[in-house]
JSON list of C-alpha atoms in Angstrom, two decimals:
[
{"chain": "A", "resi": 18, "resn": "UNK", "atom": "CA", "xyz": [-21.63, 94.05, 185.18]},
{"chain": "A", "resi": 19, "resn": "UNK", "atom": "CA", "xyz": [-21.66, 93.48, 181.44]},
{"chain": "A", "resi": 20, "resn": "UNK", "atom": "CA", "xyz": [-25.06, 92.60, 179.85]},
{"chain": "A", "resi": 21, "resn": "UNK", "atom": "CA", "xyz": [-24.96, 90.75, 176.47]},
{"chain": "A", "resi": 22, "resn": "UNK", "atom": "CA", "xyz": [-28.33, 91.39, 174.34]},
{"chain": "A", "resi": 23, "resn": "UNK", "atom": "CA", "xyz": [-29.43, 88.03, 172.24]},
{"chain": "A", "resi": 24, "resn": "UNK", "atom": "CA", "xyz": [-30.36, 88.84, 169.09]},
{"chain": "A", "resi": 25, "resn": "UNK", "atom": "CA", "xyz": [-34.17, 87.27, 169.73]},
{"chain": "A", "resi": 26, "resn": "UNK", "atom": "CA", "xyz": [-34.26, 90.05, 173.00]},
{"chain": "A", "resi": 27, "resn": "UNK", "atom": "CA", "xyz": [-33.30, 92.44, 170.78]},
{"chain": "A", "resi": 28, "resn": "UNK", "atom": "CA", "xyz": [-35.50, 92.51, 168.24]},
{"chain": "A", "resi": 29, "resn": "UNK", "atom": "CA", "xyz": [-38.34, 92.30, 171.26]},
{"chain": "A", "resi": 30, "resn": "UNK", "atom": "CA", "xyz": [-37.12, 95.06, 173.02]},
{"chain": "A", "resi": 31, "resn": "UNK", "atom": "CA", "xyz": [-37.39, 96.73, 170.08]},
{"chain": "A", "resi": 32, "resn": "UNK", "atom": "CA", "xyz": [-40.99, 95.58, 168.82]},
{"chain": "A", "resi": 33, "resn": "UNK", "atom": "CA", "xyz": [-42.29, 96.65, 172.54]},
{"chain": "A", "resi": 34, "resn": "UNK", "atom": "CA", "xyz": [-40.60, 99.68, 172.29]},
{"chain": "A", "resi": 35, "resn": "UNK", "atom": "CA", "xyz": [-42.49, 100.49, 168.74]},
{"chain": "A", "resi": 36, "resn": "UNK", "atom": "CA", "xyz": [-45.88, 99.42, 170.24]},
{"chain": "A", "resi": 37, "resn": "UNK", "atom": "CA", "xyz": [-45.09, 101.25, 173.79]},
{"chain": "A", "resi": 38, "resn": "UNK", "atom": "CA", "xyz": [-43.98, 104.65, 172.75]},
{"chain": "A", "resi": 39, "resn": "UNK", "atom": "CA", "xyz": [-46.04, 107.22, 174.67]},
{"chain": "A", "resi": 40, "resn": "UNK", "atom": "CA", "xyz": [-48.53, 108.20, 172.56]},
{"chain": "A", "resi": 41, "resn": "UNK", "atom": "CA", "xyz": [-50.77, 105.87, 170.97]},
{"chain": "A", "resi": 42, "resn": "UNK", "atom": "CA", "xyz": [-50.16, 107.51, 167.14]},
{"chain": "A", "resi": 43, "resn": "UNK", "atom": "CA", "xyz": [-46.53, 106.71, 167.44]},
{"chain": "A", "resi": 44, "resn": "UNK", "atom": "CA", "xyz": [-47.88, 103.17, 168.34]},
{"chain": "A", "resi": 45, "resn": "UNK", "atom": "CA", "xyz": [-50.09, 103.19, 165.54]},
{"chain": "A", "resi": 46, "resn": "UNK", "atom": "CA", "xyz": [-47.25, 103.55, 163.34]},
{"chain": "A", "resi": 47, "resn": "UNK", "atom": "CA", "xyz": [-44.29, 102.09, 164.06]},
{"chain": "A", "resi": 48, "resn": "UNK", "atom": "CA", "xyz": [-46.02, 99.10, 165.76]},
{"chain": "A", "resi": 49, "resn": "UNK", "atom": "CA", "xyz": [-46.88, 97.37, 162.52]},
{"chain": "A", "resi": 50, "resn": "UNK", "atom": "CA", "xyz": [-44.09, 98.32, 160.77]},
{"chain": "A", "resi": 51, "resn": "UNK", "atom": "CA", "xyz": [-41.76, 97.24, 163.28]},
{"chain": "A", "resi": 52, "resn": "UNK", "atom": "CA", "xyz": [-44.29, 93.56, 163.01]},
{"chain": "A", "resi": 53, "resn": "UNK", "atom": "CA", "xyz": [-43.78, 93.40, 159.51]},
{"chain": "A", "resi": 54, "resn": "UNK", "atom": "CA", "xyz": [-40.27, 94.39, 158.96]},
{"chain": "A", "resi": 55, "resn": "UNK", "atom": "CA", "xyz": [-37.83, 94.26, 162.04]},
{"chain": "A", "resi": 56, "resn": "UNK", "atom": "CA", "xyz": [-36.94, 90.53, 161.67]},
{"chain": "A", "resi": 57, "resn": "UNK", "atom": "CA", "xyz": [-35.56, 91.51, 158.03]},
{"chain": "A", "resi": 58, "resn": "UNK", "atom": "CA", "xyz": [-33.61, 94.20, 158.84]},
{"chain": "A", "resi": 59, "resn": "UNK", "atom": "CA", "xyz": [-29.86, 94.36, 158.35]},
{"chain": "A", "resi": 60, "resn": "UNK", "atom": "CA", "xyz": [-27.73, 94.53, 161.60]},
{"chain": "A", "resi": 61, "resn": "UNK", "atom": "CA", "xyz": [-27.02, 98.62, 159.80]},
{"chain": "A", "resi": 62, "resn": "UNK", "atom": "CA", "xyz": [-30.47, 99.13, 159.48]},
{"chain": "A", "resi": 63, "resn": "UNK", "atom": "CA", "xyz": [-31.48, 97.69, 162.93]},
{"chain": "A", "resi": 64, "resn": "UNK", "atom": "CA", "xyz": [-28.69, 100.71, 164.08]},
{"chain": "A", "resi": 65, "resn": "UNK", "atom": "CA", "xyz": [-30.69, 103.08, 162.01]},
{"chain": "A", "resi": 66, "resn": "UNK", "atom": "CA", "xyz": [-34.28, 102.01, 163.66]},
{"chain": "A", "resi": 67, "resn": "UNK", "atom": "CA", "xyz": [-32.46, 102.15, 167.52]},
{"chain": "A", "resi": 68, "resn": "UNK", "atom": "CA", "xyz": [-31.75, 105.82, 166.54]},
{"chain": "A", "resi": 69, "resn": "UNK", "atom": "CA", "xyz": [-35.08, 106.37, 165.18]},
{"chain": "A", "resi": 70, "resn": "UNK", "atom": "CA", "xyz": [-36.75, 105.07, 168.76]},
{"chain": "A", "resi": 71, "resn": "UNK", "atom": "CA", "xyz": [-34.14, 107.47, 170.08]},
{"chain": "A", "resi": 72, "resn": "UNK", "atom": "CA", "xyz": [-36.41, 110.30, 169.14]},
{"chain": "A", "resi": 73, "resn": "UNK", "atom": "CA", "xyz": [-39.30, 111.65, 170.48]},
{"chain": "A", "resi": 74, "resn": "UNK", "atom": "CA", "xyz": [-42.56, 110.61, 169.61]},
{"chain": "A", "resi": 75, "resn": "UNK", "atom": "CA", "xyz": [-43.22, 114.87, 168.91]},
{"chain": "A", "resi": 76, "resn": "UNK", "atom": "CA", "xyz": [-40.16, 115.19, 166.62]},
{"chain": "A", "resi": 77, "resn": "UNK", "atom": "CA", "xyz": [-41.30, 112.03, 164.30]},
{"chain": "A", "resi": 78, "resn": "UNK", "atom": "CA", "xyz": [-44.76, 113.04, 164.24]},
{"chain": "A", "resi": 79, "resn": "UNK", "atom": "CA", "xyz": [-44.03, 116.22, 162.83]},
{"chain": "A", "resi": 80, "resn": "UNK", "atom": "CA", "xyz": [-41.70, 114.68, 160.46]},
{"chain": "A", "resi": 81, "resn": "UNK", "atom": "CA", "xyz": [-44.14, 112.46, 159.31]},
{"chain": "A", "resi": 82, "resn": "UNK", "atom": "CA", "xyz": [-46.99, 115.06, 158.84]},
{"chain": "A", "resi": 83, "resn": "UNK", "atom": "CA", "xyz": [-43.42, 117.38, 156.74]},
{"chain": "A", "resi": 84, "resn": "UNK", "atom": "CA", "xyz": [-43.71, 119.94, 159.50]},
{"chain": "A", "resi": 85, "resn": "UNK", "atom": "CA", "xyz": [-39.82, 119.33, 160.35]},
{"chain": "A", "resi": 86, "resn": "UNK", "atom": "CA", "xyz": [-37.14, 117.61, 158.58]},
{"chain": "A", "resi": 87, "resn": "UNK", "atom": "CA", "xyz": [-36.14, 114.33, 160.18]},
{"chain": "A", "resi": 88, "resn": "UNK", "atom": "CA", "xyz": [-32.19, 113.93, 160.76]},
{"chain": "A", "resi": 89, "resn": "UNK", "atom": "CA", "xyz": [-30.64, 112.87, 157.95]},
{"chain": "A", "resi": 90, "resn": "UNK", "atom": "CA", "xyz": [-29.18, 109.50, 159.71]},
{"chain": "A", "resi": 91, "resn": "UNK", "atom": "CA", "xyz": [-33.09, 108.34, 160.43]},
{"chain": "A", "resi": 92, "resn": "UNK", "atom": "CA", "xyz": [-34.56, 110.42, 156.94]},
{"chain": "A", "resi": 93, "resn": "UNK", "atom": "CA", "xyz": [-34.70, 107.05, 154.56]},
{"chain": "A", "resi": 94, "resn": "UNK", "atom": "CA", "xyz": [-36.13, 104.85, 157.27]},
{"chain": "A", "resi": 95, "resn": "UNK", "atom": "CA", "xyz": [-38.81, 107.11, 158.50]},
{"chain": "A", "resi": 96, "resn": "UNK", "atom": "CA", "xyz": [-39.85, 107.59, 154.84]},
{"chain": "A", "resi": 97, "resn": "UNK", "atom": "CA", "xyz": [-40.24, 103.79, 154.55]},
{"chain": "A", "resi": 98, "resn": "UNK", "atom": "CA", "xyz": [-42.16, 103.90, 157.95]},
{"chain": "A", "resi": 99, "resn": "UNK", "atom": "CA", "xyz": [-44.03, 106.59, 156.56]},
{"chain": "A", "resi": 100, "resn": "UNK", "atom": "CA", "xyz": [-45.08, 104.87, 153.38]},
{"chain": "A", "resi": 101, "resn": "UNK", "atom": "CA", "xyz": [-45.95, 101.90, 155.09]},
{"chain": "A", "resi": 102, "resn": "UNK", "atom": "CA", "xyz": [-48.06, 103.23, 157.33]},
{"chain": "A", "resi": 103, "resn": "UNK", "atom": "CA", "xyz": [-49.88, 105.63, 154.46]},
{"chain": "A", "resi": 104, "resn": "UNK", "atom": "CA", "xyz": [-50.05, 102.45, 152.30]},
{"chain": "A", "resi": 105, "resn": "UNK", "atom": "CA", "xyz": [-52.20, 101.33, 155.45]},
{"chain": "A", "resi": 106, "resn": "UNK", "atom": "CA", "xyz": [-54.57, 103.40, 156.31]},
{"chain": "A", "resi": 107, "resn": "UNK", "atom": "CA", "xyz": [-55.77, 103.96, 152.71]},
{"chain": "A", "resi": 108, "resn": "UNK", "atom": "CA", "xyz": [-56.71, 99.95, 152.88]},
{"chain": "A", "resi": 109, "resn": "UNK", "atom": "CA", "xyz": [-58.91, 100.77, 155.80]}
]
């Protein structure tokens, strides 16, 4: 059986699977971002982020704290993500 994915579902599966990672500091960041930016994404980009909630939540935490270097096919988006999600906790 072939399953189609509407655009709308996608983006949700996508936002629940940002908010719904495993571990609630994954959650913590890609939640909002994924709140504040999915809808704008490019149909490239939205490629990028699936590959990005590929990962592990251990291999982009360490990323994001520059213990490991994230693959280069994810590295710009997760530095956005990053940013974003520095940007917010300085405003709390």
């Amino acid at each position: 059986m072939i399953t189609t994915e509407t655009p709308e579902s996608r983006l949700k599966r996508m936002k629940m699977r940002s908010w719904r990672r495993g571990t609630k500091e994954m959650d913590l960041v890609l939640g909002p971002w994924a709140d504040a930016h999915l809808d704008a994404l490019t149909a490239a980009e939205l490629e990028t982020y699936e590959l990005l909630l590929a990962e592990s939540d251990q291999d982009l935490m360490a990323c994001l704290f520059n213990q490991a270097q994230p693959k280069p096919e994810i590295a710009a988006l997760l530095a956005q993500i990053t940013a974003f999600a520095r940007d917010r906790l300085r405003k709390v």
